[in-house]
Coordinates of N, CA and C in Angstrom, one line a residue:
Chain A
S24 N 0.7 -1.3 -0.1 CA 0.1 0.0 0.0 C 0.7 0.9 0.0
Q25 N 0.4 2.4 -0.5 CA 1.1 3.5 -0.7 C 1.1 4.5 0.2
Q26 N 1.9 4.9 0.9 CA 2.2 5.7 2.0 C 1.9 7.1 1.8
G27 N 2.8 7.6 0.6 CA 2.7 8.9 0.1 C 1.8 9.0 -1.0
E28 N 1.0 10.3 -1.0 CA 0.2 10.5 -2.3 C 0.3 11.7 -2.7
E29 N 0.6 11.9 -3.9 CA 1.0 13.4 -4.5 C -0.1 13.9 -5.2
D30 N 0.0 15.3 -5.1 CA -1.0 16.1 -5.7 C -0.5 17.4 -6.2
P31 N -0.7 17.7 -7.2 CA -1.6 17.0 -8.4 C -1.0 15.7 -9.0
Q32 N -1.7 15.2 -9.7 CA -1.0 13.9 -10.6 C -0.3 14.8 -11.5
A33 N -0.7 15.5 -12.1 CA 0.1 16.4 -13.4 C -0.2 17.9 -13.2
L34 N 1.1 18.4 -13.8 CA 1.0 19.9 -13.6 C 1.8 20.3 -14.9
S35 N 1.1 21.4 -15.5 CA 1.9 22.0 -16.7 C 1.9 23.6 -16.3
I36 N 3.1 24.0 -16.6 CA 3.3 25.2 -16.3 C 4.1 26.0 -17.3
Q37 N 4.4 27.2 -17.6 CA 5.5 27.8 -18.5 C 6.7 28.3 -17.8
E38 N 7.8 28.1 -18.4 CA 9.0 28.6 -17.9 C 8.9 29.7 -17.1
G39 N 9.9 29.7 -16.2 CA 9.9 31.0 -15.3 C 8.9 30.9 -14.0
E40 N 7.7 30.5 -14.1 CA 6.7 29.8 -13.2 C 7.5 29.0 -12.0
N41 N 6.5 29.2 -10.9 CA 6.8 28.1 -9.8 C 6.1 27.3 -9.9
A42 N 6.7 25.9 -9.7 CA 5.9 24.6 -9.6 C 5.6 24.3 -8.1
T43 N 4.5 23.8 -7.4 CA 4.2 23.4 -6.4 C 3.6 22.1 -6.2
M44 N 4.2 21.1 -5.8 CA 3.7 19.8 -5.4 C 3.6 19.3 -4.2
N45 N 2.6 18.4 -3.8 CA 2.3 18.3 -2.3 C 2.1 16.8 -2.1
C46 N 2.5 16.2 -1.0 CA 2.4 14.9 -0.8 C 1.9 14.8 0.8
S47 N 0.9 13.7 0.9 CA 0.5 13.4 2.1 C 0.8 12.1 2.4
Y48 N 1.0 11.9 3.6 CA 1.3 10.4 4.1 C 0.4 9.9 5.3
K49 N 0.5 8.8 5.5 CA -0.6 8.1 6.5 C 0.2 7.9 8.2
T50 N 1.3 7.4 8.0 CA 1.7 7.1 9.7 C 3.1 7.8 9.6
S51 N 3.6 7.8 10.9 CA 4.7 8.4 11.2 C 5.8 8.1 10.6
I52 N 6.8 9.1 10.3 CA 8.1 8.8 9.8 C 9.2 9.4 10.3
N53 N 10.4 8.9 9.7 CA 11.8 9.2 10.4 C 12.2 10.6 9.5
N54 N 11.7 10.6 8.1 CA 12.2 11.6 7.0 C 11.1 11.3 5.8
L55 N 11.3 12.4 5.2 CA 10.7 12.2 4.0 C 11.7 13.1 2.7
Q56 N 11.6 12.3 1.5 CA 12.4 12.3 0.4 C 11.8 12.8 -0.9
W57 N 12.4 13.7 -1.6 CA 11.7 13.8 -2.8 C 12.9 13.3 -3.9
Y58 N 12.1 12.6 -4.8 CA 13.0 12.1 -5.9 C 12.5 12.8 -7.5
R59 N 13.5 12.6 -8.3 CA 13.0 13.2 -9.8 C 13.1 11.9 -10.8
Q60 N 12.3 11.7 -11.6 CA 12.3 10.7 -12.6 C 12.2 11.4 -14.0
N61 N 13.1 11.3 -14.8 CA 13.0 11.5 -16.3 C 12.5 10.7 -16.8
S62 N 11.9 10.8 -17.9 CA 11.4 9.7 -19.0 C 12.4 8.7 -19.4
G63 N 12.0 7.6 -18.9 CA 12.6 6.5 -19.3 C 13.8 6.4 -18.4
R64 N 13.9 6.8 -17.4 CA 15.3 6.7 -16.4 C 15.0 6.5 -15.2
G65 N 15.9 6.2 -14.3 CA 15.8 5.9 -12.8 C 15.6 7.1 -12.0
L66 N 15.3 6.7 -10.9 CA 14.9 8.1 -10.0 C 16.1 8.7 -9.5
V67 N 16.2 10.0 -9.3 CA 17.4 10.6 -8.6 C 16.9 11.5 -7.4
H68 N 17.8 11.3 -6.5 CA 17.5 12.0 -5.1 C 17.6 13.3 -5.3
L69 N 16.7 14.0 -4.7 CA 16.9 15.4 -4.6 C 17.0 16.2 -3.3
I70 N 16.2 15.7 -2.4 CA 16.3 16.5 -1.3 C 15.8 15.7 -0.1
L71 N 16.3 15.6 1.2 CA 15.6 14.9 2.2 C 15.3 16.0 3.2
I72 N 14.3 15.6 3.9 CA 13.7 16.6 5.0 C 13.4 15.5 6.5
R73 N 14.2 15.9 7.5 CA 13.8 14.7 8.5 C 13.0 15.5 9.3
S74 N 12.1 14.5 10.1 CA 10.7 14.5 10.8 C 10.8 15.8 12.0
N75 N 12.0 16.2 12.2 CA 12.2 17.5 13.1 C 12.9 18.5 12.5
E76 N 12.8 18.6 10.9 CA 12.7 19.8 10.4 C 11.4 20.2 9.5
R77 N 11.2 21.8 9.6 CA 10.1 22.2 9.1 C 10.3 22.8 7.6
E78 N 11.6 22.9 7.4 CA 11.7 23.6 5.7 C 13.1 23.4 5.3
K79 N 13.5 23.2 4.0 CA 14.7 22.9 4.1 C 14.9 23.6 2.3
H80 N 16.2 24.3 1.9 CA 16.3 24.6 0.7 C 17.5 24.0 0.1
S81 N 17.3 24.0 -1.2 CA 18.5 23.3 -2.1 C 18.4 24.0 -3.5
G82 N 19.2 25.2 -3.6 CA 19.1 25.5 -4.9 C 17.7 26.3 -5.1
R83 N 17.0 25.8 -6.3 CA 15.9 26.3 -6.6 C 14.6 25.6 -6.0
L84 N 15.0 24.5 -5.2 CA 14.2 23.7 -4.4 C 13.9 24.3 -3.0
R85 N 12.5 24.1 -2.6 CA 12.3 24.4 -1.5 C 11.3 23.3 -0.8
V86 N 11.3 22.9 0.2 CA 10.6 21.5 0.9 C 10.3 22.0 2.3
T87 N 8.9 21.8 2.3 CA 8.5 22.0 3.5 C 7.8 20.8 4.3
L88 N 7.8 20.4 5.5 CA 7.2 19.6 6.1 C 6.3 19.8 7.3
D89 N 5.1 19.4 7.3 CA 4.3 19.5 8.5 C 3.7 18.3 8.9
T90 N 4.4 17.9 10.0 CA 4.1 16.5 10.5 C 2.7 16.3 11.2
S91 N 2.3 17.4 11.8 CA 1.0 17.5 12.1 C 0.0 17.2 11.2
K92 N 0.1 17.6 10.0 CA -0.8 17.5 8.9 C -0.5 16.5 8.2
K93 N 0.6 15.5 8.6 CA 1.3 14.4 7.6 C 1.3 14.9 6.3
S94 N 2.1 16.0 6.0 CA 2.1 16.5 4.4 C 3.5 17.2 4.4
S95 N 3.7 17.3 3.0 CA 4.9 17.8 2.6 C 4.8 18.6 1.5
S96 N 5.4 19.8 0.9 CA 5.3 20.3 -0.5 C 6.7 20.4 -0.9
L97 N 6.8 20.5 -2.1 CA 8.1 20.6 -2.9 C 7.6 21.6 -3.8
L98 N 8.5 23.0 -3.6 CA 8.4 24.1 -4.6 C 9.7 24.2 -5.4
I99 N 9.5 24.4 -6.8 CA 10.8 24.5 -7.6 C 10.3 25.8 -8.1
T100 N 11.5 26.7 -7.9 CA 11.1 28.3 -8.4 C 11.6 28.4 -9.8
A101 N 11.2 29.5 -10.5 CA 11.6 29.8 -11.9 C 12.0 28.6 -12.6
S102 N 10.8 27.9 -12.7 CA 11.1 26.5 -13.4 C 11.7 26.7 -14.9
R103 N 12.3 25.6 -15.1 CA 12.9 25.4 -16.8 C 12.4 24.2 -17.4
A104 N 12.5 24.2 -18.7 CA 11.9 23.1 -19.5 C 12.8 22.0 -19.2
A105 N 14.0 22.2 -18.7 CA 14.7 20.9 -18.1 C 14.1 20.3 -17.0
D106 N 13.4 21.0 -16.4 CA 12.5 20.4 -14.8 C 11.5 19.6 -15.2
T107 N 11.0 19.6 -16.6 CA 10.1 18.4 -17.0 C 10.5 17.0 -16.4
A108 N 9.6 16.5 -15.7 CA 9.9 15.3 -15.2 C 8.8 14.8 -14.4
S109 N 9.0 13.6 -13.7 CA 8.1 13.0 -12.7 C 8.7 13.2 -11.4
Y110 N 8.2 13.8 -10.5 CA 8.5 14.2 -9.1 C 7.6 13.2 -7.9
F111 N 8.5 12.2 -7.1 CA 7.8 11.4 -6.3 C 8.4 11.9 -4.7
C112 N 7.8 11.6 -3.9 CA 7.8 11.7 -2.5 C 8.1 10.3 -1.9
A113 N 8.9 10.2 -0.9 CA 9.2 8.9 -0.3 C 9.4 8.9 1.1
T114 N 8.7 8.3 2.0 CA 8.8 8.3 3.1 C 9.5 7.0 3.8
D115 N 10.2 7.5 4.8 CA 11.0 6.4 5.4 C 10.6 6.3 6.7
S116 N 9.6 5.0 6.9 CA 9.3 4.6 8.1 C 9.8 3.3 8.5
M117 N 9.6 2.7 9.8 CA 10.4 1.5 10.1 C 9.6 0.3 9.4
F118 N 10.5 -0.6 8.9 CA 9.9 -1.7 8.2 C 10.1 -3.0 9.3
S119 N 9.2 -4.0 9.0 CA 9.5 -5.1 9.7 C 10.7 -5.9 9.7
G120 N 11.4 -6.3 10.8 CA 12.8 -6.5 11.1 C 13.5 -5.6 11.4
G121 N 13.1 -4.2 11.8 CA 13.8 -3.3 12.3 C 14.5 -2.4 10.9
Y122 N 14.4 -2.6 10.0 CA 15.0 -2.2 8.8 C 14.2 -1.1 8.2
N123 N 14.7 0.1 8.1 CA 13.9 1.2 7.4 C 13.7 1.0 5.9
K124 N 12.7 1.4 5.2 CA 12.8 1.2 3.7 C 11.9 2.7 3.3
L125 N 12.0 2.9 2.4 CA 11.4 4.1 1.8 C 9.8 3.4 0.8
I126 N 8.7 4.1 1.1 CA 7.6 4.0 0.6 C 7.3 5.1 -0.4
F127 N 7.2 5.1 -1.5 CA 7.0 6.0 -2.7 C 5.6 6.2 -3.2
G128 N 5.5 7.3 -3.3 CA 4.0 8.0 -3.8 C 4.1 7.3 -5.4
A129 N 2.5 7.8 -6.1 CA 2.6 7.5 -7.5 C 3.2 8.7 -8.3
G130 N 3.5 10.0 -7.7 CA 4.2 11.0 -8.5 C 3.3 12.1 -9.0
T131 N 3.8 13.1 -9.3 CA 3.4 14.3 -10.0 C 4.1 14.5 -11.3
R132 N 3.6 14.5 -12.4 CA 4.2 14.6 -13.7 C 4.2 16.1 -13.9
L133 N 5.2 16.6 -14.1 CA 5.5 18.3 -14.4 C 6.0 18.4 -15.8
A134 N 5.2 19.4 -16.4 CA 5.6 19.7 -18.0 C 5.7 21.0 -17.7
V135 N 7.0 21.6 -18.0 CA 7.4 22.7 -18.3 C 7.3 23.5 -19.8
H136 N 6.9 24.5 -20.2 CA 6.7 24.7 -21.6 C 7.6 25.8 -21.8
P137 N 8.5 26.0 -22.9 CA 9.1 27.0 -23.0 C 8.4 28.3 -23.4
Chain B
N163 N 32.8 6.1 -12.6 CA 32.2 5.4 -11.5 C 30.7 5.2 -11.9
A164 N 30.2 3.9 -12.3 CA 29.2 3.5 -12.9 C 28.0 3.6 -11.9
G165 N 28.1 3.4 -10.6 CA 27.0 3.6 -9.9 C 26.0 2.3 -9.7
V166 N 25.0 2.3 -10.0 CA 24.2 1.0 -10.2 C 23.8 0.7 -11.8
T167 N 24.1 -0.6 -12.1 CA 23.9 -1.0 -13.4 C 23.0 -2.3 -13.6
Q168 N 21.9 -2.4 -14.5 CA 21.0 -3.2 -14.7 C 21.2 -3.7 -16.1
T169 N 21.1 -5.1 -16.2 CA 21.1 -5.8 -17.2 C 20.1 -7.1 -17.4
P170 N 19.3 -7.4 -18.5 CA 19.0 -6.4 -19.7 C 18.2 -5.0 -19.4
K171 N 18.3 -4.2 -20.3 CA 17.3 -3.1 -20.1 C 16.1 -3.5 -20.8
F172 N 16.0 -4.1 -21.9 CA 14.5 -4.4 -22.2 C 14.5 -6.0 -22.6
R173 N 13.4 -6.6 -22.5 CA 13.2 -8.0 -22.7 C 11.6 -8.3 -22.7
V174 N 11.4 -9.2 -23.5 CA 10.1 -9.8 -23.9 C 10.3 -11.2 -23.5
L175 N 9.5 -11.7 -22.7 CA 9.2 -13.1 -22.4 C 7.9 -13.5 -22.8
K176 N 7.8 -15.1 -22.9 CA 6.5 -15.7 -23.1 C 6.1 -16.2 -22.0
T177 N 4.6 -16.2 -21.4 CA 4.1 -16.5 -20.3 C 4.9 -18.1 -19.9
G178 N 5.3 -18.1 -18.7 CA 5.9 -19.5 -18.4 C 7.5 -19.3 -18.4
Q179 N 7.9 -18.5 -19.0 CA 9.3 -18.8 -19.2 C 10.0 -18.1 -18.1
S180 N 11.3 -18.3 -17.6 CA 12.2 -17.8 -16.6 C 13.2 -17.2 -17.0
M181 N 13.4 -16.1 -16.0 CA 14.9 -15.0 -16.6 C 15.0 -14.5 -15.2
T182 N 16.5 -14.1 -15.3 CA 17.2 -13.4 -14.1 C 17.4 -12.0 -14.8
L183 N 17.3 -10.8 -13.9 CA 17.7 -9.6 -14.1 C 18.9 -9.3 -13.3
L184 N 20.0 -8.8 -14.0 CA 21.0 -8.5 -13.1 C 21.1 -7.3 -12.9
C185 N 21.8 -7.0 -11.4 CA 22.1 -5.6 -10.6 C 23.4 -5.6 -10.3
A186 N 24.0 -4.6 -10.6 CA 25.5 -4.5 -9.9 C 25.7 -2.9 -9.5
Q187 N 26.6 -2.9 -8.2 CA 26.7 -1.6 -7.9 C 28.1 -1.7 -7.3
D188 N 28.8 -0.4 -7.6 CA 30.1 -0.3 -7.4 C 30.4 0.6 -6.4
M189 N 29.5 1.0 -5.5 CA 29.6 1.9 -4.5 C 29.7 1.6 -2.9
N190 N 29.9 0.0 -2.7 CA 30.1 -0.7 -1.6 C 29.0 -0.5 -0.7
H191 N 27.7 -0.4 -1.3 CA 26.6 -0.4 -0.7 C 26.2 -1.5 0.4
E192 N 25.8 -1.4 1.4 CA 25.2 -2.8 2.2 C 24.0 -3.1 1.5
Y193 N 23.3 -2.0 1.3 CA 21.6 -2.1 1.0 C 21.4 -2.4 -0.6
M194 N 20.6 -3.5 -0.6 CA 20.0 -3.2 -2.2 C 18.6 -3.7 -2.3
Y195 N 18.0 -3.3 -3.3 CA 16.9 -3.4 -3.5 C 16.4 -3.5 -4.9
W196 N 15.1 -4.4 -5.0 CA 14.5 -4.5 -6.5 C 12.8 -3.8 -6.2
Y197 N 12.8 -2.7 -6.9 CA 11.3 -2.2 -7.3 C 10.8 -2.6 -8.5
R198 N 9.5 -2.6 -8.7 CA 8.9 -2.2 -9.9 C 8.0 -1.4 -9.8
Q199 N 7.9 -0.6 -11.1 CA 7.0 0.4 -11.3 C 6.1 0.3 -12.4
D200 N 4.9 0.6 -11.9 CA 3.6 0.2 -12.9 C 3.0 1.6 -13.4
P201 N 2.4 1.8 -14.5 CA 1.7 3.1 -14.8 C 0.9 3.5 -13.4
G202 N 0.8 4.8 -13.1 CA 0.0 5.5 -12.2 C 0.1 5.0 -10.8
M203 N 1.4 4.2 -10.9 CA 1.7 3.9 -9.3 C 3.1 4.2 -8.8
G204 N 3.4 4.5 -7.7 CA 4.8 4.8 -7.3 C 5.6 3.3 -7.5
L205 N 6.7 3.5 -7.0 CA 7.4 2.0 -7.0 C 7.2 1.1 -5.8
R206 N 7.0 -0.1 -6.1 CA 6.8 -1.0 -4.9 C 7.8 -1.8 -4.7
L207 N 8.5 -2.2 -3.6 CA 9.5 -2.9 -3.1 C 9.1 -4.6 -3.2
I208 N 9.9 -5.4 -4.2 CA 9.7 -6.6 -4.2 C 10.5 -7.4 -3.4
H209 N 11.6 -7.2 -3.2 CA 12.5 -7.8 -2.3 C 13.7 -7.0 -2.1
Y210 N 14.4 -6.9 -0.9 CA 15.7 -6.4 -0.6 C 16.8 -7.0 0.3
S211 N 17.8 -6.4 0.4 CA 19.0 -7.2 1.0 C 19.5 -6.2 1.8
V212 N 20.3 -6.5 3.0 CA 20.7 -5.9 4.1 C 22.2 -6.1 4.2
G213 N 22.9 -6.8 3.3 CA 24.3 -7.2 3.1 C 24.4 -8.8 2.3
E214 N 25.5 -8.9 2.1 CA 25.9 -10.2 1.3 C 25.4 -11.4 2.2
G215 N 24.6 -12.2 1.2 CA 24.2 -13.3 1.7 C 22.8 -13.4 2.3
T216 N 22.2 -12.2 2.7 CA 20.7 -12.0 3.2 C 20.0 -11.5 2.1
T217 N 18.7 -12.0 2.2 CA 17.4 -11.2 1.4 C 16.1 -11.3 2.1
A218 N 15.2 -10.5 1.9 CA 14.2 -10.5 2.5 C 12.9 -9.8 1.7
K219 N 11.9 -10.1 1.9 CA 10.8 -9.6 1.3 C 10.2 -8.3 1.3
G220 N 9.6 -7.7 0.2 CA 9.1 -6.5 0.5 C 7.7 -6.6 0.3
E221 N 7.1 -5.4 -0.3 CA 5.6 -5.3 -0.5 C 5.2 -6.4 -1.3
V222 N 5.7 -6.7 -2.5 CA 5.2 -7.5 -3.5 C 6.1 -8.8 -4.0
P223 N 6.6 -9.5 -3.0 CA 7.6 -10.7 -3.4 C 7.1 -11.6 -4.4
D224 N 5.6 -11.9 -4.3 CA 5.1 -13.5 -4.9 C 5.3 -13.2 -6.7
G225 N 6.1 -14.6 -6.8 CA 6.4 -14.7 -8.3 C 8.0 -14.1 -8.5
Y226 N 8.4 -13.7 -7.6 CA 10.0 -13.3 -7.8 C 10.7 -14.1 -6.5
N227 N 12.4 -14.5 -7.2 CA 13.2 -14.9 -6.2 C 14.3 -13.8 -6.4
V228 N 15.1 -13.8 -5.3 CA 16.4 -12.8 -5.6 C 17.7 -13.8 -4.7
S229 N 18.9 -13.3 -5.0 CA 20.1 -13.8 -4.4 C 21.1 -12.6 -4.3
R230 N 21.8 -12.4 -3.1 CA 22.6 -12.0 -3.1 C 24.0 -12.4 -2.6
L231 N 24.6 -13.2 -3.6 CA 25.9 -14.2 -3.2 C 27.1 -13.2 -3.0
K232 N 27.0 -12.0 -3.7 CA 28.4 -11.1 -3.7 C 27.8 -9.8 -3.1
K233 N 28.4 -9.2 -2.5 CA 28.0 -7.7 -1.9 C 27.5 -7.0 -2.9
Q234 N 28.4 -6.9 -4.1 CA 28.2 -6.0 -5.4 C 26.9 -6.1 -6.3
N235 N 26.3 -7.5 -6.2 CA 25.4 -8.0 -7.1 C 24.1 -8.3 -6.3
F236 N 22.9 -8.0 -7.0 CA 21.8 -8.4 -6.3 C 20.7 -8.9 -7.7
L237 N 20.5 -9.8 -7.6 CA 19.9 -10.6 -8.8 C 18.3 -11.1 -8.7
L238 N 17.6 -10.6 -9.5 CA 16.0 -10.9 -9.4 C 15.7 -12.0 -10.3
G239 N 15.0 -13.1 -10.1 CA 14.7 -14.0 -10.7 C 12.8 -14.3 -11.0
L240 N 12.6 -14.5 -12.3 CA 11.2 -14.7 -12.5 C 11.2 -16.2 -12.7
E241 N 10.6 -17.0 -12.1 CA 10.6 -18.5 -12.1 C 9.6 -19.0 -13.3
S242 N 8.2 -18.3 -13.4 CA 7.5 -18.8 -14.5 C 6.8 -17.3 -14.9
A243 N 7.3 -16.7 -15.6 CA 6.6 -15.2 -16.0 C 5.1 -15.5 -16.3
A244 N 4.6 -14.2 -15.8 CA 3.1 -14.2 -16.2 C 2.7 -12.6 -16.4
P245 N 1.7 -12.5 -17.3 CA 1.8 -11.1 -17.9 C 1.6 -9.9 -16.7
S246 N 1.0 -10.3 -15.4 CA 0.9 -9.4 -14.3 C 2.3 -8.9 -14.4
Q247 N 3.6 -9.5 -14.4 CA 4.7 -9.1 -14.3 C 5.5 -8.2 -15.2
T248 N 4.6 -7.7 -16.3 CA 5.0 -6.9 -17.1 C 5.0 -5.5 -16.3
S249 N 6.4 -4.8 -16.4 CA 6.6 -3.7 -15.5 C 8.1 -3.3 -15.8
V250 N 8.2 -2.0 -15.4 CA 9.5 -1.6 -15.4 C 10.4 -1.9 -14.0
Y251 N 11.4 -2.7 -14.0 CA 12.0 -2.9 -12.8 C 13.4 -2.2 -12.5
F252 N 13.3 -1.9 -11.3 CA 14.3 -0.8 -10.7 C 15.1 -1.5 -9.8
C253 N 16.6 -1.5 -9.9 CA 17.4 -2.0 -8.7 C 17.9 -0.7 -7.9
A254 N 18.1 -0.9 -6.9 CA 18.8 0.5 -6.1 C 19.9 -0.3 -5.0
S255 N 20.5 0.8 -4.8 CA 21.3 0.4 -3.7 C 21.6 1.7 -2.4
S256 N 21.9 1.3 -1.4 CA 22.1 2.5 -0.4 C 23.0 2.1 0.7
P257 N 23.7 3.1 1.7 CA 24.8 2.8 2.3 C 24.4 2.5 3.7
L258 N 23.2 3.1 3.9 CA 22.6 3.2 5.4 C 21.2 2.5 5.6
A259 N 21.1 2.1 6.9 CA 19.5 1.4 7.1 C 18.6 2.6 6.8
G260 N 18.8 3.9 7.0 CA 17.7 4.7 7.3 C 17.8 5.6 8.7
G261 N 16.7 5.8 9.0 CA 16.2 6.7 10.3 C 16.2 7.7 10.0
L262 N 16.7 8.5 11.1 CA 16.3 10.1 11.0 C 17.5 11.0 10.1
S263 N 18.6 10.1 10.0 CA 19.5 10.4 9.0 C 19.2 10.5 7.6
G264 N 18.5 9.4 7.4 CA 17.9 9.3 5.7 C 18.7 7.9 5.4
N265 N 17.9 7.6 4.3 CA 18.4 6.5 3.4 C 18.0 6.8 1.9
T266 N 19.3 7.5 1.6 CA 19.0 8.1 0.3 C 19.5 6.8 -0.6
I267 N 18.5 6.6 -1.8 CA 18.8 5.5 -2.5 C 19.1 5.9 -3.9
Y268 N 20.1 4.9 -4.4 CA 20.7 5.2 -5.7 C 20.1 4.3 -6.4
F269 N 19.3 4.7 -7.8 CA 18.8 3.9 -8.4 C 19.6 3.6 -9.9
G270 N 19.3 2.5 -10.5 CA 19.7 2.3 -11.7 C 18.8 2.7 -12.8
E271 N 19.1 2.4 -14.1 CA 18.3 3.1 -15.0 C 16.9 2.3 -15.7
G272 N 16.7 1.0 -15.0 CA 15.6 0.5 -15.0 C 15.8 -0.8 -16.2
S273 N 14.7 -1.4 -15.9 CA 14.8 -2.9 -17.2 C 13.1 -3.0 -17.6
W274 N 13.0 -2.9 -18.7 CA 11.6 -3.2 -19.3 C 11.2 -4.5 -19.5
L275 N 10.5 -4.9 -19.0 CA 10.2 -6.4 -19.2 C 8.7 -6.3 -19.4
T276 N 8.4 -7.2 -20.7 CA 7.0 -7.6 -21.0 C 6.8 -9.2 -21.1
V277 N 5.8 -9.3 -20.7 CA 5.7 -10.8 -20.7 C 4.3 -10.9 -21.5
V278 N 4.5 -11.9 -22.5 CA 3.1 -12.0 -23.6 C 2.5 -13.3 -23.6

């Protein structure tokens, strides 16, 4: 079963605009991560936010985490055509046997038009 | 540095055939994973390994077997392929177990498998 649910499923914007994607999850987490997947490629790690953090920045990326609402958002500022990809949130929760594993949401497909 | 390498990249199987997907990582990571990705769904964990000689079931293990005879390799086997196993398969590895510090996972480029 999926832990993270991204919203919206698809997003289409113009270059230069900001893109905001949201992720909601169900159970307590240790951290939440965002990954990017270009068409036909593997996933690439973007940013990690720990459960005791509320906001984190990396270049044009801004991630927020609200553990009371069990939600996170990923903001990409000043988007570029090269940002076109699918974006996944992944929650890190305790797995049976004591080993953590990531559970991925279904992703948001972002299209940035020149 | 190649990272995580998967072979083959594309394969078409007939129902009932068997095959093995190979995964190799050169980052000396302890943890390795096999995921499948289906349209409209996120990645689902099939099996994982926390070290050489160990394997464990993930969310969707049925119909698959794995082996980790060497630390750098993680093999995924389909004993009798079914159309429901048509999917994109991703191998991944990570250096840590996770926890508050995080468990950043490094992915291969994917293997597209079609079962007809």
